[in-house]
Short mmCIF file of C-alpha atoms in Angstrom, two decimals:
data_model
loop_
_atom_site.label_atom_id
_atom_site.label_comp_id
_atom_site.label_asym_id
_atom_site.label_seq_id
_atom_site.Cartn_x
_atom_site.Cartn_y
_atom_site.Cartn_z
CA UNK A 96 -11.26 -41.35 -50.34
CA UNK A 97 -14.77 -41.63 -51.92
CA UNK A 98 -14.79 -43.75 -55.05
CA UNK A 99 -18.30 -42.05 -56.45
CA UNK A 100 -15.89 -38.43 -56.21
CA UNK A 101 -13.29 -40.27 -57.91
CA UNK A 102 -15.89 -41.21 -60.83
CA UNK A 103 -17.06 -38.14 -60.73
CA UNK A 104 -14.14 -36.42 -61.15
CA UNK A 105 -13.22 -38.78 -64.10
CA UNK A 106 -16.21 -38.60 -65.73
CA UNK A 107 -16.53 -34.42 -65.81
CA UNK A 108 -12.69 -34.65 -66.56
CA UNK A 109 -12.79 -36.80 -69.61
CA UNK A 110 -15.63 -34.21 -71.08
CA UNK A 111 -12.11 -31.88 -71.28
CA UNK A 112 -9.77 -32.74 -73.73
CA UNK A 113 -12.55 -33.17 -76.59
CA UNK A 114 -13.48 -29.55 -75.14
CA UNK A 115 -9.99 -27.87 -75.75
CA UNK A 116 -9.08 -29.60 -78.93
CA UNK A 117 -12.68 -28.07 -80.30
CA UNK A 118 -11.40 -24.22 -79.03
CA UNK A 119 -8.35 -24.98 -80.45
CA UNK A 120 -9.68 -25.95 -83.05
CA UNK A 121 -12.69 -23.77 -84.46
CA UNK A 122 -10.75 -20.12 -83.16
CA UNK A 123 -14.87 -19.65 -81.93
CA UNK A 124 -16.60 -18.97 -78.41
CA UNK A 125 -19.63 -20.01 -79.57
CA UNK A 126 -21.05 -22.62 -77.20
CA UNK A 127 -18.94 -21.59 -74.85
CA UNK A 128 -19.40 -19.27 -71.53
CA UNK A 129 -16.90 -17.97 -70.15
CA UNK A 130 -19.03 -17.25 -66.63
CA UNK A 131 -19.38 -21.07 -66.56
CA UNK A 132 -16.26 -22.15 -66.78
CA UNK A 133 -15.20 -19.42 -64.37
CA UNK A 134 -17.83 -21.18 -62.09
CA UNK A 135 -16.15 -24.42 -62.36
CA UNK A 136 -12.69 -23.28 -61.67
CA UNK A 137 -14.18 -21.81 -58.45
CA UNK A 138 -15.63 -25.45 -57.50
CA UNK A 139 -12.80 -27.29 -58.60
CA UNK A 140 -10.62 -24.78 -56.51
CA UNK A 141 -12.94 -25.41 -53.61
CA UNK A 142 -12.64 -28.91 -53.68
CA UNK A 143 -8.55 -28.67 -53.83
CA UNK A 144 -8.91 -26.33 -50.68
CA UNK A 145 -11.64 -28.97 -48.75
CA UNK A 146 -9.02 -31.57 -49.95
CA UNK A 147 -6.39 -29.74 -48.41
CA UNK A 148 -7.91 -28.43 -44.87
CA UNK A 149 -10.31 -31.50 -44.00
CA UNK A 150 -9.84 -34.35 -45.83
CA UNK A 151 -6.22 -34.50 -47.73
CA UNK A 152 -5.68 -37.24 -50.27
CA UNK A 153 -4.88 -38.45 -53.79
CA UNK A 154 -7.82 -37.27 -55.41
CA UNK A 155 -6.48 -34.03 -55.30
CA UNK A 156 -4.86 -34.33 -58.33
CA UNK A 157 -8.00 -34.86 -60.17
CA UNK A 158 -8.81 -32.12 -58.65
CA UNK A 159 -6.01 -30.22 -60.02
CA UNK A 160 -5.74 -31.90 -63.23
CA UNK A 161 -9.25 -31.03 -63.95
CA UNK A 162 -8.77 -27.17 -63.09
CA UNK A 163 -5.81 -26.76 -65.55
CA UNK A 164 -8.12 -28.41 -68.19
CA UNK A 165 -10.55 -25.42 -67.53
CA UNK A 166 -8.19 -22.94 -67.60
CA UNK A 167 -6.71 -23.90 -70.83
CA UNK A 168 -10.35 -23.96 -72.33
CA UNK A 169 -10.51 -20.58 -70.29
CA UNK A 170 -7.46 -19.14 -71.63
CA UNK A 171 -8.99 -20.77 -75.47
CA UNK A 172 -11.48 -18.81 -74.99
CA UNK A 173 -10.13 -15.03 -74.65
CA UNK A 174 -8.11 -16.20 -77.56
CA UNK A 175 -10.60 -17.15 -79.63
CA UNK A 176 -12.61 -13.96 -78.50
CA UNK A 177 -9.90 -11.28 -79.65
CA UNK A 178 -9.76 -13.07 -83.09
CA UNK A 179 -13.78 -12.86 -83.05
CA UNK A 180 -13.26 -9.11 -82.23
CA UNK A 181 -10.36 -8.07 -84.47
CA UNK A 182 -12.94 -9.39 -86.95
CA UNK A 183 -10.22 -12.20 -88.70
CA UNK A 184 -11.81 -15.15 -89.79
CA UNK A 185 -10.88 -18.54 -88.27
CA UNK A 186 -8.17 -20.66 -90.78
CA UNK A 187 -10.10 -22.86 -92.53
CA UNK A 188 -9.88 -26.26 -90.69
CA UNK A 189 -8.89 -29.71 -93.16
CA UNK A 190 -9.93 -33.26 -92.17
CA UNK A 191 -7.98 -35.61 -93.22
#
């Protein structure tokens, strides 16, 4: 187990949540590409494999944890991409 993978998997992992709560929130896929985030499922999907066929242990679940973050900003994305194309605008969003 390799602390500097550990931090780096931390470190592009806690980029995430702030990343999903802004599809969520502004219903746009602006600033967003959908090829890139394809290309980091495939990376984070070859890391669970390495992890699995050479060098098995718990970073894994970063691993893991990190590609379900993706693919929920993945999945944000088509769904903000039909509302772009049906042409509805995005609710209006309130700060409290």
């Amino acid at each position: 187990m390799s602390i500097f993978e550990i931090i780096m998997l931390l470190c592009f992992g806690a980029a995430w949540p702030f990343s999903i709560l802004n599809s969520w929130r502004s219903k746009s896929t602006k600033g967003k590409s959908v090829i890139f985030l394809i290309t980091l499922m495939i990376g984070y999907v070859a890391g669970i494999i390495n992890k699995l066929y050479y060098s098995y242990d718990a970073v894994i679940y970063l691993y893991i944890l990190n590609l379900i973050m993706v693919l929920i900003d993945t999945c944000l994305w088509v769904r903000n991409r039909r509302i772009e194309r049906e042409g509805r605008e995005p609710d209006s969003i309130i700060y409290a």
